[in-house]
Amino acid sequence: MATNCQPCQAIRSVLCAAAMALLGATATPAHEIGTTRVSVLFQEGGTYSIEVVGDATALVQKLAAASGETAPDGAGWPELQSLLRSHDGRFRERLQIAFDAKKVDPAIEYSVSPGAGAASGALVTIRLSGQAPRGARVFTWNY
């Protein structure tokens, strides 16, 4: 005797959807999900400081690619720091910090440290600082 109970129909629907998903599944290449943390501090006297923390290897690869180069595989944190400093010009070209739509050029410090664990990669901390124009009201930043 066949039944049309709602739980049975729901189970059949889920199984059918799962089968269709498996039949239509294709392999896609994996990519790392990156996280970048940015903090901005405006101080009395008109100075500003921006701290950017992220994946050092990914940033070196992006800067190298933008320069038409290939970043070396398996670089340790000291080499990554050196590579970042050597790509300072490219980083500055891509960076935009502005007050009231007027671009400013900050002082930049790069610091690379080993990741927290065996599975985590090297981290870069980039510190950007400078003097905001007097009376500026709107700050924008882009990379």
Short mmCIF file of N, CA, C and O in Angstrom, two decimals:
data_model
loop_
_atom_site.label_atom_id
_atom_site.label_comp_id
_atom_site.label_asym_id
_atom_site.label_seq_id
_atom_site.Cartn_x
_atom_site.Cartn_y
_atom_site.Cartn_z
N MET A 1 0.84 -1.17 0.00
CA MET A 1 0.00 0.00 0.00
C MET A 1 0.89 1.24 0.00
O MET A 1 1.73 1.41 0.86
N ALA A 2 0.73 2.10 -0.97
CA ALA A 2 1.53 3.33 -1.09
C ALA A 2 0.92 4.41 -0.23
O ALA A 2 -0.30 4.52 -0.13
N THR A 3 1.81 5.20 0.38
CA THR A 3 1.33 6.32 1.19
C THR A 3 1.92 7.61 0.65
O THR A 3 3.00 7.62 0.07
N ASN A 4 1.23 8.66 0.84
CA ASN A 4 1.70 9.99 0.44
C ASN A 4 1.88 10.87 1.67
O ASN A 4 1.41 11.99 1.71
N CYS A 5 2.57 10.37 2.66
CA CYS A 5 2.77 11.16 3.87
C CYS A 5 3.76 12.28 3.58
O CYS A 5 4.68 12.14 2.78
N GLN A 6 3.59 13.40 4.25
CA GLN A 6 4.46 14.57 4.01
C GLN A 6 5.91 14.29 4.36
O GLN A 6 6.79 14.68 3.60
N PRO A 7 6.24 13.63 5.48
CA PRO A 7 7.65 13.33 5.75
C PRO A 7 8.29 12.49 4.66
O PRO A 7 9.44 12.69 4.29
N CYS A 8 7.54 11.52 4.11
CA CYS A 8 8.08 10.67 3.05
C CYS A 8 8.35 11.49 1.79
O CYS A 8 9.38 11.32 1.13
N GLN A 9 7.46 12.40 1.44
CA GLN A 9 7.66 13.25 0.28
C GLN A 9 8.87 14.17 0.48
O GLN A 9 9.63 14.40 -0.46
N ALA A 10 9.03 14.69 1.68
CA ALA A 10 10.17 15.57 1.97
C ALA A 10 11.48 14.82 1.83
O ALA A 10 12.44 15.33 1.25
N ILE A 11 11.52 13.58 2.34
CA ILE A 11 12.74 12.77 2.23
C ILE A 11 13.05 12.47 0.77
O ILE A 11 14.18 12.60 0.33
N ARG A 12 12.02 12.10 0.00
CA ARG A 12 12.23 11.82 -1.43
C ARG A 12 12.74 13.07 -2.14
O ARG A 12 13.61 13.00 -3.00
N SER A 13 12.23 14.24 -1.81
CA SER A 13 12.65 15.49 -2.45
C SER A 13 14.12 15.79 -2.14
O SER A 13 14.88 16.17 -3.03
N VAL A 14 14.51 15.58 -0.89
CA VAL A 14 15.90 15.82 -0.50
C VAL A 14 16.82 14.85 -1.21
O VAL A 14 17.87 15.23 -1.74
N LEU A 15 16.45 13.55 -1.25
CA LEU A 15 17.27 12.55 -1.93
C LEU A 15 17.38 12.84 -3.42
O LEU A 15 18.45 12.71 -4.03
N CYS A 16 16.30 13.27 -4.04
CA CYS A 16 16.30 13.60 -5.46
C CYS A 16 17.20 14.80 -5.72
O CYS A 16 17.99 14.80 -6.67
N ALA A 17 17.11 15.82 -4.89
CA ALA A 17 17.96 17.01 -5.05
C ALA A 17 19.43 16.66 -4.87
O ALA A 17 20.29 17.13 -5.61
N ALA A 18 19.73 15.79 -3.91
CA ALA A 18 21.12 15.38 -3.67
C ALA A 18 21.65 14.59 -4.87
O ALA A 18 22.79 14.80 -5.31
N ALA A 19 20.83 13.70 -5.41
CA ALA A 19 21.25 12.92 -6.58
C ALA A 19 21.50 13.83 -7.77
O ALA A 19 22.49 13.68 -8.50
N MET A 20 20.64 14.80 -7.99
CA MET A 20 20.82 15.74 -9.11
C MET A 20 22.09 16.56 -8.91
O MET A 20 22.82 16.82 -9.86
N ALA A 21 22.36 16.96 -7.69
CA ALA A 21 23.56 17.75 -7.41
C ALA A 21 24.81 16.93 -7.68
O ALA A 21 25.78 17.42 -8.26
N LEU A 22 24.80 15.65 -7.28
CA LEU A 22 25.95 14.79 -7.51
C LEU A 22 26.16 14.51 -8.99
O LEU A 22 27.29 14.49 -9.48
N LEU A 23 25.08 14.31 -9.72
CA LEU A 23 25.20 14.03 -11.15
C LEU A 23 25.71 15.25 -11.92
O LEU A 23 26.42 15.12 -12.91
N GLY A 24 25.35 16.41 -11.47
CA GLY A 24 25.75 17.64 -12.16
C GLY A 24 26.99 18.28 -11.58
O GLY A 24 27.41 19.34 -12.01
N ALA A 25 27.63 17.66 -10.61
CA ALA A 25 28.79 18.25 -9.94
C ALA A 25 30.00 18.24 -10.86
O ALA A 25 30.21 17.31 -11.62
N THR A 26 30.76 19.30 -10.80
CA THR A 26 32.02 19.38 -11.54
C THR A 26 33.11 19.79 -10.57
O THR A 26 32.86 20.45 -9.56
N ALA A 27 34.31 19.40 -10.89
CA ALA A 27 35.45 19.76 -10.04
C ALA A 27 35.84 21.20 -10.31
O ALA A 27 35.90 21.64 -11.46
N THR A 28 36.09 21.95 -9.27
CA THR A 28 36.57 23.32 -9.41
C THR A 28 37.84 23.45 -8.59
O THR A 28 37.97 22.85 -7.53
N PRO A 29 38.80 24.22 -9.09
CA PRO A 29 40.03 24.38 -8.33
C PRO A 29 39.79 25.14 -7.04
O PRO A 29 39.00 26.08 -7.01
N ALA A 30 40.47 24.72 -6.02
CA ALA A 30 40.33 25.39 -4.72
C ALA A 30 41.19 26.64 -4.69
O ALA A 30 42.18 26.76 -5.39
N HIS A 31 40.80 27.59 -3.89
CA HIS A 31 41.61 28.77 -3.65
C HIS A 31 41.51 29.16 -2.19
O HIS A 31 40.54 28.85 -1.52
N GLU A 32 42.53 29.79 -1.72
CA GLU A 32 42.57 30.17 -0.32
C GLU A 32 41.66 31.36 -0.07
O GLU A 32 41.59 32.28 -0.87
N ILE A 33 40.95 31.30 1.02
CA ILE A 33 40.14 32.43 1.43
C ILE A 33 41.02 33.32 2.29
O ILE A 33 41.47 32.92 3.35
N GLY A 34 41.31 34.49 1.79
CA GLY A 34 42.22 35.38 2.50
C GLY A 34 41.47 36.34 3.40
O GLY A 34 40.33 36.70 3.15
N THR A 35 42.14 36.74 4.44
CA THR A 35 41.59 37.72 5.35
C THR A 35 42.61 38.81 5.55
O THR A 35 43.77 38.53 5.83
N THR A 36 42.19 40.03 5.40
CA THR A 36 43.04 41.18 5.65
C THR A 36 42.33 42.06 6.67
O THR A 36 41.14 42.32 6.54
N ARG A 37 43.07 42.47 7.67
CA ARG A 37 42.51 43.35 8.70
C ARG A 37 43.14 44.73 8.54
O ARG A 37 44.36 44.85 8.42
N VAL A 38 42.30 45.75 8.51
CA VAL A 38 42.78 47.12 8.36
C VAL A 38 42.22 47.94 9.52
O VAL A 38 41.03 47.87 9.82
N SER A 39 43.10 48.70 10.16
CA SER A 39 42.63 49.62 11.20
C SER A 39 43.25 50.99 10.94
O SER A 39 44.38 51.09 10.48
N VAL A 40 42.47 52.01 11.20
CA VAL A 40 42.90 53.40 10.97
C VAL A 40 42.73 54.16 12.27
O VAL A 40 41.72 54.05 12.94
N LEU A 41 43.74 54.95 12.60
CA LEU A 41 43.71 55.75 13.81
C LEU A 41 44.05 57.19 13.45
O LEU A 41 45.08 57.46 12.84
N PHE A 42 43.17 58.11 13.82
CA PHE A 42 43.41 59.53 13.64
C PHE A 42 43.73 60.10 15.02
O PHE A 42 42.97 59.92 15.96
N GLN A 43 44.86 60.77 15.12
CA GLN A 43 45.32 61.27 16.41
C GLN A 43 45.23 62.79 16.48
O GLN A 43 45.19 63.46 15.45
N GLU A 44 45.21 63.27 17.71
CA GLU A 44 45.25 64.73 17.89
C GLU A 44 46.51 65.25 17.25
O GLU A 44 47.54 64.60 17.24
N GLY A 45 46.44 66.42 16.70
CA GLY A 45 47.59 66.99 16.01
C GLY A 45 47.55 66.70 14.52
O GLY A 45 48.44 67.12 13.78
N GLY A 46 46.55 65.92 14.07
CA GLY A 46 46.37 65.71 12.64
C GLY A 46 47.13 64.55 12.04
O GLY A 46 47.13 64.39 10.82
N THR A 47 47.77 63.71 12.84
CA THR A 47 48.46 62.57 12.26
C THR A 47 47.50 61.39 12.11
O THR A 47 46.48 61.31 12.80
N TYR A 48 47.83 60.51 11.21
CA TYR A 48 47.04 59.31 11.01
C TYR A 48 47.99 58.12 10.94
O TYR A 48 49.16 58.25 10.58
N SER A 49 47.47 56.96 11.29
CA SER A 49 48.23 55.72 11.11
C SER A 49 47.24 54.64 10.67
O SER A 49 46.13 54.56 11.16
N ILE A 50 47.69 53.86 9.71
CA ILE A 50 46.89 52.77 9.16
C ILE A 50 47.71 51.50 9.33
O ILE A 50 48.90 51.48 9.00
N GLU A 51 47.08 50.46 9.84
CA GLU A 51 47.75 49.18 9.98
C GLU A 51 46.99 48.14 9.16
O GLU A 51 45.79 47.98 9.32
N VAL A 52 47.72 47.48 8.27
CA VAL A 52 47.15 46.44 7.42
C VAL A 52 47.86 45.13 7.77
O VAL A 52 49.09 45.06 7.73
N VAL A 53 47.09 44.10 8.12
CA VAL A 53 47.66 42.80 8.46
C VAL A 53 47.02 41.76 7.55
O VAL A 53 45.79 41.70 7.42
N GLY A 54 47.86 40.95 6.90
CA GLY A 54 47.34 39.94 5.99
C GLY A 54 48.37 38.88 5.66
O GLY A 54 49.43 38.79 6.28
N ASP A 55 48.05 38.09 4.66
CA ASP A 55 48.88 36.98 4.21
C ASP A 55 50.06 37.52 3.41
O ASP A 55 49.89 38.09 2.32
N ALA A 56 51.27 37.34 3.91
CA ALA A 56 52.47 37.88 3.27
C ALA A 56 52.73 37.23 1.91
O ALA A 56 53.06 37.91 0.94
N THR A 57 52.55 35.93 1.82
CA THR A 57 52.80 35.23 0.56
C THR A 57 51.85 35.71 -0.53
O THR A 57 52.26 35.97 -1.66
N ALA A 58 50.57 35.83 -0.20
CA ALA A 58 49.58 36.28 -1.19
C ALA A 58 49.90 37.69 -1.68
O ALA A 58 49.79 37.96 -2.87
N LEU A 59 50.30 38.57 -0.77
CA LEU A 59 50.62 39.94 -1.19
C LEU A 59 51.85 39.96 -2.08
O LEU A 59 51.87 40.66 -3.10
N VAL A 60 52.88 39.21 -1.73
CA VAL A 60 54.09 39.14 -2.57
C VAL A 60 53.72 38.61 -3.96
O VAL A 60 54.18 39.14 -4.98
N GLN A 61 52.89 37.59 -4.02
CA GLN A 61 52.48 37.03 -5.32
C GLN A 61 51.73 38.07 -6.15
O GLN A 61 51.97 38.19 -7.36
N LYS A 62 50.84 38.83 -5.53
CA LYS A 62 50.09 39.86 -6.26
C LYS A 62 51.00 40.96 -6.76
O LYS A 62 50.87 41.41 -7.91
N LEU A 63 51.90 41.41 -5.93
CA LEU A 63 52.81 42.48 -6.34
C LEU A 63 53.77 42.01 -7.43
O LEU A 63 54.07 42.74 -8.37
N ALA A 64 54.25 40.78 -7.31
CA ALA A 64 55.14 40.23 -8.33
C ALA A 64 54.40 40.11 -9.66
O ALA A 64 54.93 40.50 -10.71
N ALA A 65 53.18 39.59 -9.62
CA ALA A 65 52.39 39.44 -10.85
C ALA A 65 52.12 40.80 -11.49
O ALA A 65 52.19 40.95 -12.71
N ALA A 66 51.83 41.81 -10.68
CA ALA A 66 51.59 43.16 -11.20
C ALA A 66 52.84 43.75 -11.83
O ALA A 66 52.75 44.64 -12.67
N SER A 67 54.00 43.22 -11.45
CA SER A 67 55.27 43.69 -12.01
C SER A 67 55.75 42.79 -13.14
O SER A 67 56.87 42.96 -13.63
N GLY A 68 54.93 41.79 -13.52
CA GLY A 68 55.31 40.87 -14.58
C GLY A 68 56.33 39.83 -14.14
O GLY A 68 57.04 39.26 -14.96
N GLU A 69 56.40 39.58 -12.85
CA GLU A 69 57.35 38.61 -12.30
C GLU A 69 56.60 37.44 -11.69
O GLU A 69 55.39 37.47 -11.54
N THR A 70 57.36 36.44 -11.30
CA THR A 70 56.81 35.30 -10.57
C THR A 70 57.47 35.25 -9.20
O THR A 70 58.70 35.29 -9.10
N ALA A 71 56.66 35.17 -8.16
CA ALA A 71 57.21 35.08 -6.80
C ALA A 71 57.77 33.69 -6.57
O ALA A 71 57.20 32.70 -7.06
N PRO A 72 58.88 33.57 -5.84
CA PRO A 72 59.44 32.23 -5.58
C PRO A 72 58.52 31.42 -4.67
O PRO A 72 57.89 31.96 -3.77
N ASP A 73 58.43 30.12 -4.95
CA ASP A 73 57.63 29.23 -4.11
C ASP A 73 58.37 28.92 -2.82
O ASP A 73 59.59 28.80 -2.80
N GLY A 74 57.62 28.79 -1.74
CA GLY A 74 58.20 28.36 -0.47
C GLY A 74 59.11 29.37 0.21
O GLY A 74 59.94 28.99 1.02
N ALA A 75 58.95 30.65 -0.09
CA ALA A 75 59.79 31.67 0.54
C ALA A 75 59.49 31.75 2.03
O ALA A 75 58.33 31.73 2.44
N GLY A 76 60.52 31.83 2.84
CA GLY A 76 60.36 32.01 4.28
C GLY A 76 60.06 33.46 4.60
O GLY A 76 60.16 34.35 3.74
N TRP A 77 59.72 33.72 5.86
CA TRP A 77 59.31 35.08 6.21
C TRP A 77 60.41 36.12 6.01
O TRP A 77 60.11 37.24 5.60
N PRO A 78 61.70 35.84 6.24
CA PRO A 78 62.70 36.88 5.99
C PRO A 78 62.78 37.25 4.50
O PRO A 78 62.90 38.42 4.15
N GLU A 79 62.67 36.24 3.62
CA GLU A 79 62.70 36.52 2.19
C GLU A 79 61.45 37.27 1.74
O GLU A 79 61.52 38.17 0.91
N LEU A 80 60.30 36.92 2.32
CA LEU A 80 59.06 37.63 2.00
C LEU A 80 59.17 39.11 2.37
O LEU A 80 58.72 39.98 1.62
N GLN A 81 59.77 39.38 3.52
CA GLN A 81 59.94 40.78 3.94
C GLN A 81 60.82 41.53 2.94
O GLN A 81 60.52 42.65 2.54
N SER A 82 61.90 40.90 2.50
CA SER A 82 62.79 41.51 1.52
C SER A 82 62.06 41.75 0.19
O SER A 82 62.20 42.81 -0.43
N LEU A 83 61.26 40.77 -0.24
CA LEU A 83 60.51 40.90 -1.48
C LEU A 83 59.48 42.02 -1.40
O LEU A 83 59.28 42.78 -2.36
N LEU A 84 58.82 42.15 -0.25
CA LEU A 84 57.85 43.23 -0.08
C LEU A 84 58.54 44.59 -0.19
O LEU A 84 58.04 45.50 -0.85
N ARG A 85 59.66 44.72 0.46
CA ARG A 85 60.39 45.99 0.40
C ARG A 85 60.84 46.29 -1.03
O ARG A 85 60.84 47.44 -1.46
N SER A 86 61.22 45.25 -1.77
CA SER A 86 61.68 45.48 -3.15
C SER A 86 60.52 45.86 -4.07
O SER A 86 60.75 46.43 -5.13
N HIS A 87 59.28 45.55 -3.68
CA HIS A 87 58.10 45.92 -4.46
C HIS A 87 57.39 47.15 -3.89
O HIS A 87 56.22 47.38 -4.19
N ASP A 88 58.09 47.92 -3.08
CA ASP A 88 57.49 49.10 -2.46
C ASP A 88 56.90 50.05 -3.50
O ASP A 88 55.80 50.57 -3.33
N GLY A 89 57.60 50.27 -4.60
CA GLY A 89 57.11 51.17 -5.64
C GLY A 89 55.79 50.70 -6.22
O GLY A 89 54.86 51.50 -6.42
N ARG A 90 55.67 49.41 -6.49
CA ARG A 90 54.43 48.86 -7.03
C ARG A 90 53.30 48.97 -6.01
O ARG A 90 52.17 49.31 -6.34
N PHE A 91 53.62 48.71 -4.72
CA PHE A 91 52.61 48.84 -3.68
C PHE A 91 52.10 50.28 -3.62
O PHE A 91 50.89 50.53 -3.56
N ARG A 92 53.02 51.24 -3.67
CA ARG A 92 52.63 52.66 -3.62
C ARG A 92 51.79 53.07 -4.83
O ARG A 92 50.89 53.89 -4.71
N GLU A 93 52.08 52.48 -6.01
CA GLU A 93 51.28 52.78 -7.20
C GLU A 93 49.84 52.34 -7.02
O GLU A 93 48.92 53.00 -7.49
N ARG A 94 49.65 51.22 -6.37
CA ARG A 94 48.30 50.65 -6.21
C ARG A 94 47.55 51.25 -5.02
O ARG A 94 46.33 51.18 -4.98
N LEU A 95 48.27 51.81 -4.08
CA LEU A 95 47.69 52.37 -2.86
C LEU A 95 47.15 53.77 -3.11
O LEU A 95 47.81 54.58 -3.78
N GLN A 96 45.98 54.05 -2.58
CA GLN A 96 45.44 55.41 -2.64
C GLN A 96 44.91 55.79 -1.28
O GLN A 96 43.99 55.17 -0.77
N ILE A 97 45.53 56.81 -0.70
CA ILE A 97 45.04 57.40 0.55
C ILE A 97 44.78 58.86 0.22
O ILE A 97 45.65 59.54 -0.34
N ALA A 98 43.59 59.32 0.55
CA ALA A 98 43.24 60.70 0.21
C ALA A 98 42.44 61.35 1.33
O ALA A 98 41.70 60.68 2.06
N PHE A 99 42.61 62.63 1.45
CA PHE A 99 41.82 63.46 2.35
C PHE A 99 41.16 64.51 1.47
O PHE A 99 41.84 65.21 0.70
N ASP A 100 39.82 64.58 1.54
CA ASP A 100 39.06 65.51 0.69
C ASP A 100 39.47 65.36 -0.77
O ASP A 100 39.67 66.34 -1.50
N ALA A 101 39.63 64.11 -1.22
CA ALA A 101 39.96 63.73 -2.60
C ALA A 101 41.36 64.15 -3.03
O ALA A 101 41.68 64.08 -4.21
N LYS A 102 42.22 64.57 -2.11
CA LYS A 102 43.61 64.91 -2.44
C LYS A 102 44.51 63.79 -1.92
O LYS A 102 44.59 63.53 -0.72
N LYS A 103 45.22 63.15 -2.87
CA LYS A 103 46.07 62.02 -2.53
C LYS A 103 47.24 62.46 -1.66
O LYS A 103 47.83 63.52 -1.87
N VAL A 104 47.57 61.61 -0.67
CA VAL A 104 48.74 61.83 0.19
C VAL A 104 49.65 60.62 0.08
O VAL A 104 49.21 59.52 -0.26
N ASP A 105 50.94 60.83 0.30
CA ASP A 105 51.92 59.74 0.26
C ASP A 105 52.42 59.47 1.67
O ASP A 105 53.17 60.25 2.23
N PRO A 106 52.03 58.33 2.24
CA PRO A 106 52.41 58.03 3.62
C PRO A 106 53.81 57.44 3.73
O PRO A 106 54.37 56.94 2.76
N ALA A 107 54.34 57.49 4.93
CA ALA A 107 55.52 56.68 5.25
C ALA A 107 55.02 55.25 5.38
O ALA A 107 53.92 55.01 5.86
N ILE A 108 55.83 54.29 4.92
CA ILE A 108 55.40 52.88 4.95
C ILE A 108 56.48 52.03 5.58
O ILE A 108 57.66 52.15 5.24
N GLU A 109 56.05 51.15 6.50
CA GLU A 109 56.94 50.17 7.13
C GLU A 109 56.34 48.79 6.88
O GLU A 109 55.16 48.57 7.11
N TYR A 110 57.17 47.84 6.43
CA TYR A 110 56.75 46.46 6.21
C TYR A 110 57.39 45.58 7.27
O TYR A 110 58.58 45.68 7.52
N SER A 111 56.59 44.70 7.85
CA SER A 111 57.11 43.76 8.83
C SER A 111 56.45 42.41 8.59
O SER A 111 55.23 42.31 8.57
N VAL A 112 57.27 41.38 8.39
CA VAL A 112 56.74 40.03 8.16
C VAL A 112 57.15 39.15 9.32
O VAL A 112 58.28 39.21 9.80
N SER A 113 56.21 38.35 9.79
CA SER A 113 56.48 37.44 10.91
C SER A 113 55.94 36.06 10.56
O SER A 113 55.03 35.93 9.76
N PRO A 114 56.52 35.03 11.19
CA PRO A 114 56.00 33.68 10.93
C PRO A 114 54.56 33.57 11.43
O PRO A 114 54.15 34.30 12.33
N GLY A 115 53.79 32.67 10.83
CA GLY A 115 52.42 32.44 11.26
C GLY A 115 52.37 31.86 12.66
O GLY A 115 53.38 31.40 13.20
N ALA A 116 51.18 31.85 13.24
CA ALA A 116 51.01 31.39 14.62
C ALA A 116 51.20 29.89 14.78
O ALA A 116 51.62 29.43 15.83
N GLY A 117 50.92 29.11 13.75
CA GLY A 117 51.05 27.66 13.86
C GLY A 117 51.67 27.06 12.62
O GLY A 117 51.97 27.77 11.66
N ALA A 118 51.85 25.76 12.64
CA ALA A 118 52.50 25.08 11.52
C ALA A 118 51.68 25.21 10.24
O ALA A 118 52.24 25.24 9.15
N ALA A 119 50.36 25.29 10.36
CA ALA A 119 49.50 25.35 9.18
C ALA A 119 49.30 26.77 8.67
O ALA A 119 48.78 26.96 7.58
N SER A 120 49.69 27.77 9.44
CA SER A 120 49.45 29.14 9.00
C SER A 120 50.70 29.73 8.38
O SER A 120 51.81 29.46 8.80
N GLY A 121 50.48 30.54 7.37
CA GLY A 121 51.60 31.16 6.65
C GLY A 121 52.07 32.43 7.32
O GLY A 121 51.52 32.87 8.34
N ALA A 122 53.09 33.02 6.73
CA ALA A 122 53.66 34.26 7.26
C ALA A 122 52.65 35.40 7.15
O ALA A 122 51.88 35.48 6.20
N LEU A 123 52.69 36.27 8.14
CA LEU A 123 51.81 37.44 8.16
C LEU A 123 52.62 38.69 7.88
O LEU A 123 53.74 38.84 8.36
N VAL A 124 52.02 39.60 7.12
CA VAL A 124 52.64 40.90 6.90
C VAL A 124 51.85 41.94 7.67
O VAL A 124 50.62 41.90 7.72
N THR A 125 52.56 42.84 8.31
CA THR A 125 51.96 44.01 8.93
C THR A 125 52.55 45.22 8.21
O THR A 125 53.76 45.39 8.19
N ILE A 126 51.68 46.00 7.60
CA ILE A 126 52.11 47.20 6.89
C ILE A 126 51.57 48.39 7.67
O ILE A 126 50.37 48.49 7.93
N ARG A 127 52.48 49.27 8.07
CA ARG A 127 52.09 50.47 8.81
C ARG A 127 52.29 51.68 7.90
O ARG A 127 53.40 51.92 7.41
N LEU A 128 51.21 52.41 7.69
CA LEU A 128 51.24 53.61 6.87
C LEU A 128 50.94 54.79 7.80
O LEU A 128 50.01 54.71 8.61
N SER A 129 51.70 55.85 7.68
CA SER A 129 51.47 56.99 8.58
C SER A 129 51.81 58.30 7.89
O SER A 129 52.56 58.33 6.91
N GLY A 130 51.24 59.36 8.44
CA GLY A 130 51.52 60.67 7.90
C GLY A 130 50.70 61.74 8.57
O GLY A 130 50.03 61.50 9.58
N GLN A 131 50.76 62.92 8.00
CA GLN A 131 50.04 64.09 8.51
C GLN A 131 48.84 64.34 7.61
O GLN A 131 48.99 64.48 6.40
N ALA A 132 47.66 64.39 8.20
CA ALA A 132 46.46 64.72 7.44
C ALA A 132 46.46 66.23 7.15
O ALA A 132 46.91 67.02 8.00
N PRO A 133 45.99 66.63 5.98
CA PRO A 133 45.91 68.06 5.70
C PRO A 133 45.01 68.77 6.71
O PRO A 133 43.98 68.22 7.13
N ARG A 134 45.39 69.95 7.08
CA ARG A 134 44.63 70.74 8.07
C ARG A 134 43.20 70.97 7.55
O ARG A 134 43.00 71.33 6.40
N GLY A 135 42.23 70.72 8.41
CA GLY A 135 40.82 70.94 8.07
C GLY A 135 40.19 69.86 7.22
O GLY A 135 39.04 70.00 6.80
N ALA A 136 40.91 68.79 6.94
CA ALA A 136 40.34 67.72 6.10
C ALA A 136 39.13 67.11 6.78
O ALA A 136 39.10 66.92 8.00
N ARG A 137 38.12 66.77 5.97
CA ARG A 137 36.88 66.23 6.53
C ARG A 137 36.59 64.81 6.05
O ARG A 137 35.93 64.05 6.73
N VAL A 138 37.05 64.45 4.85
CA VAL A 138 36.72 63.15 4.29
C VAL A 138 38.01 62.37 4.02
O VAL A 138 38.92 62.86 3.36
N PHE A 139 38.07 61.17 4.55
CA PHE A 139 39.22 60.27 4.37
C PHE A 139 38.77 59.10 3.51
O PHE A 139 37.72 58.52 3.73
N THR A 140 39.60 58.73 2.53
CA THR A 140 39.35 57.53 1.74
C THR A 140 40.64 56.76 1.57
O THR A 140 41.73 57.35 1.59
N TRP A 141 40.49 55.47 1.44
CA TRP A 141 41.67 54.62 1.22
C TRP A 141 41.26 53.48 0.32
O TRP A 141 40.11 53.03 0.35
N ASN A 142 42.18 53.06 -0.54
CA ASN A 142 41.88 51.97 -1.45
C ASN A 142 43.19 51.27 -1.81
O ASN A 142 44.23 51.91 -1.93
N TYR A 143 43.10 49.98 -1.97
CA TYR A 143 44.24 49.22 -2.49
C TYR A 143 43.70 48.19 -3.44
O TYR A 143 42.74 47.52 -3.20
#
